[in-house]
PDB file of C-alpha atoms in Angstrom:
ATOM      1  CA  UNK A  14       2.721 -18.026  -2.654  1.00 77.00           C
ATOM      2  CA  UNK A  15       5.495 -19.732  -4.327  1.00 83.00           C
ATOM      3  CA  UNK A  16       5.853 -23.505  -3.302  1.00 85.00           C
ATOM      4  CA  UNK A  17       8.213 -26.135  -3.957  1.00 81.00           C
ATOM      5  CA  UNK A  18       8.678 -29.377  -3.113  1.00 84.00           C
ATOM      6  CA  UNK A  19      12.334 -29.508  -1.206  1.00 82.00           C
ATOM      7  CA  UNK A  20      13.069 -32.968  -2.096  1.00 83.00           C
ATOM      8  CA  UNK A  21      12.989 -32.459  -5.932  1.00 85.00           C
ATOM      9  CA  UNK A  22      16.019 -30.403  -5.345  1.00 85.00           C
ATOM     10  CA  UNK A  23      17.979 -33.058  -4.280  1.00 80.00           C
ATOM     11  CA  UNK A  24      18.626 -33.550  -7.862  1.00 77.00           C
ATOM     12  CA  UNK A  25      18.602 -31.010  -9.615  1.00 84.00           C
ATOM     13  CA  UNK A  26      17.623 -26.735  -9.272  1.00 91.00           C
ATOM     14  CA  UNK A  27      14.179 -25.970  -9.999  1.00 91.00           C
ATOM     15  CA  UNK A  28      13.041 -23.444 -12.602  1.00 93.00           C
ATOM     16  CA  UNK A  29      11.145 -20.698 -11.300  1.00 93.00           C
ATOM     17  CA  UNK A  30       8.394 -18.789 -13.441  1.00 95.00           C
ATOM     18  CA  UNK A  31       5.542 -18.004 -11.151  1.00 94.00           C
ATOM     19  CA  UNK A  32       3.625 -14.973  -9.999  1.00 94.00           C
ATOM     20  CA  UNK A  33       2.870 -13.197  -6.167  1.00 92.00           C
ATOM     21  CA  UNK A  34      -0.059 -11.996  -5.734  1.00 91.00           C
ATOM     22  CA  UNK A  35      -0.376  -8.796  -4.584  1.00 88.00           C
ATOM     23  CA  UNK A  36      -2.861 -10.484  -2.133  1.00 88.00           C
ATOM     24  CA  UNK A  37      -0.480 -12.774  -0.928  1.00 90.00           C
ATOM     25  CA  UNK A  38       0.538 -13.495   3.036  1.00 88.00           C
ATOM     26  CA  UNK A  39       4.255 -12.786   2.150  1.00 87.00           C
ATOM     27  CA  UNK A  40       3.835  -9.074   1.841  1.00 86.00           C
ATOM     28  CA  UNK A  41       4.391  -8.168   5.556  1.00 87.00           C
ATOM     29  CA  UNK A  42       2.279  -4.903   7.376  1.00 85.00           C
ATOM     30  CA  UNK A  43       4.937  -1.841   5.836  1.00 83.00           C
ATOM     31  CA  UNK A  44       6.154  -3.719   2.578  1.00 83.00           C
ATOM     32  CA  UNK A  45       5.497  -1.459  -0.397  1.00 81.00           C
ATOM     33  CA  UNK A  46       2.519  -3.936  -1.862  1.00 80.00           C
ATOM     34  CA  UNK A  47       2.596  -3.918  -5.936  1.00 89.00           C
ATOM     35  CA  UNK A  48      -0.426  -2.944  -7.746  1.00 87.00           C
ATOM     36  CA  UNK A  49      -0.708  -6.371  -9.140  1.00 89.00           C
ATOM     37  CA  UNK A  50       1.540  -9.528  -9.306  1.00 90.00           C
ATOM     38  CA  UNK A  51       5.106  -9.401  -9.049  1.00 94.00           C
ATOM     39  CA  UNK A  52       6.663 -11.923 -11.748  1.00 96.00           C
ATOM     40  CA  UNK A  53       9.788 -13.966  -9.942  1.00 96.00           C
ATOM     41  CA  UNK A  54      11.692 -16.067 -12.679  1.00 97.00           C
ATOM     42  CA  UNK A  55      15.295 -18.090 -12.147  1.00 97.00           C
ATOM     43  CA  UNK A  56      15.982 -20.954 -10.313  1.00 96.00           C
ATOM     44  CA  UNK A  57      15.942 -21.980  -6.726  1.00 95.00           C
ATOM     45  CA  UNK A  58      18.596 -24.808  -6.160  1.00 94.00           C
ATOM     46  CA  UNK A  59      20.555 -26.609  -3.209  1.00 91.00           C
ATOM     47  CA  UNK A  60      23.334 -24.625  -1.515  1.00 90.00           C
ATOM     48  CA  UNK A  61      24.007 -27.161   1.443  1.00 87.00           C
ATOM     49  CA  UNK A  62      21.943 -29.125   4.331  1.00 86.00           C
ATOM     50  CA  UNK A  63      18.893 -26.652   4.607  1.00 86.00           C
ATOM     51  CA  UNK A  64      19.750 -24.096   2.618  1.00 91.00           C
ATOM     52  CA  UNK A  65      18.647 -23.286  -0.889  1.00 92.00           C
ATOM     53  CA  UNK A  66      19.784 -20.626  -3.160  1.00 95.00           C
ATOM     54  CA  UNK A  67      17.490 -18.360  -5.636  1.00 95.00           C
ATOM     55  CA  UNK A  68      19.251 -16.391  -8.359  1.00 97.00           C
ATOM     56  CA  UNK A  69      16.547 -14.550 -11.099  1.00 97.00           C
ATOM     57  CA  UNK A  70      14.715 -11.754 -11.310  1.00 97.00           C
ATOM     58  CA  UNK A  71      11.566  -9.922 -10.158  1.00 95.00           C
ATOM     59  CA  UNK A  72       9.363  -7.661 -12.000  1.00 96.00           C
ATOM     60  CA  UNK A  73       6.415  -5.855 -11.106  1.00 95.00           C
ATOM     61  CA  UNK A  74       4.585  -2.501 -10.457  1.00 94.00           C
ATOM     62  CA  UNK A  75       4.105  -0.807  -7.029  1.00 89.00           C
ATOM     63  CA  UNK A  76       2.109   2.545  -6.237  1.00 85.00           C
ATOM     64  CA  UNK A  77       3.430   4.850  -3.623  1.00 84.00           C
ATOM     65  CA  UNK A  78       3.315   8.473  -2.662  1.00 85.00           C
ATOM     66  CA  UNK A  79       6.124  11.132  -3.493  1.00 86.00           C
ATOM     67  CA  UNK A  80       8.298  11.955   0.034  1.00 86.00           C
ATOM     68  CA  UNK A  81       8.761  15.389  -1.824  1.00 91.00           C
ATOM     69  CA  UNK A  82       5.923  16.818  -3.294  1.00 91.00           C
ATOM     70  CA  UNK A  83       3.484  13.790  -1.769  1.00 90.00           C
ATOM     71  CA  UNK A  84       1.463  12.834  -4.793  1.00 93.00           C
ATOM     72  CA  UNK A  85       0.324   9.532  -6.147  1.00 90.00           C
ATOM     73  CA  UNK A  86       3.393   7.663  -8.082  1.00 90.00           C
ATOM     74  CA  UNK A  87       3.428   4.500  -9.837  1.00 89.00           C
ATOM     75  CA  UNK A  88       6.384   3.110 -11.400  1.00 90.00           C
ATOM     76  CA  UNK A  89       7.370  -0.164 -13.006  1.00 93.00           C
ATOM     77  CA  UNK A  90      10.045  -1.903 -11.056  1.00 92.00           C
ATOM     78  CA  UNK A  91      12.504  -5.400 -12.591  1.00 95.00           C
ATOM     79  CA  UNK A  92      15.796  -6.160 -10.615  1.00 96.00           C
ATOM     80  CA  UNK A  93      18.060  -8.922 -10.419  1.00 98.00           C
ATOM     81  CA  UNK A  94      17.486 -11.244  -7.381  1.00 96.00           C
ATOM     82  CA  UNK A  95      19.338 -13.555  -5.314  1.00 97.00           C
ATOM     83  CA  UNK A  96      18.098 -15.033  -1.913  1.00 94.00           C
ATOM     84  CA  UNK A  97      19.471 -17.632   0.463  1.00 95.00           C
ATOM     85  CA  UNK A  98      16.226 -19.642   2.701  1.00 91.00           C
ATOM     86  CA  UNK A  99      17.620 -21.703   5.128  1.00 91.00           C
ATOM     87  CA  UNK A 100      14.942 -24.480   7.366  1.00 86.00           C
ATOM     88  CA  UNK A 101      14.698 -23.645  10.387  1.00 83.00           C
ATOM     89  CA  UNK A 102      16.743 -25.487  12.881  1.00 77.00           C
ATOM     90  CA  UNK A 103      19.297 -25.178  10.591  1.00 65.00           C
ATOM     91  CA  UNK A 104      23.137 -24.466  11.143  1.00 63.00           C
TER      92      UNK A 104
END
């Protein structure tokens, strides 16, 4: 899981160059889970009172089944990213 500490972004953005597990508690019950870590890089930075901003990218690989002819695929995914997390309780 991918952790920061809020206050150091008072400051400044952070840098972000971490891995999730494919183990990990944010990959919810019908999320297409990778095969192994997914690689998030950018930065995460303040975008108001309780919100933050993340603009990178994630990379990783992910195994599913073709809807069409229903056989095992793999396939190697890396797309731009950009989130908004706001606290809760926040406006």
């Amino acid at each position: 899981m991918l952790v920061f500490d809020l206050r150091s972004l008072s400051s400044a953005a952070a840098t972000v160059n971490d891995v999730l597990e494919s183990g990990d508690p944010v990959w919810q019950e019908h999320d297409t889970v990778p095969v192994a870590g997914v690689r998030v890089t950018g930065r995460l930075s303040p975008a108001g009172s309780g919100r933050y901003y993340f603009s990178g990218r994630v990379a990783g690989r992910v195994h599913g089944e073709c809807r069409r002819c229903l056989t095992d695929v793999d396939a190697e995914c890396q797309e731009p990213a950009q989130f908004l997390f706001v606290e809760d309780g926040a406006d």
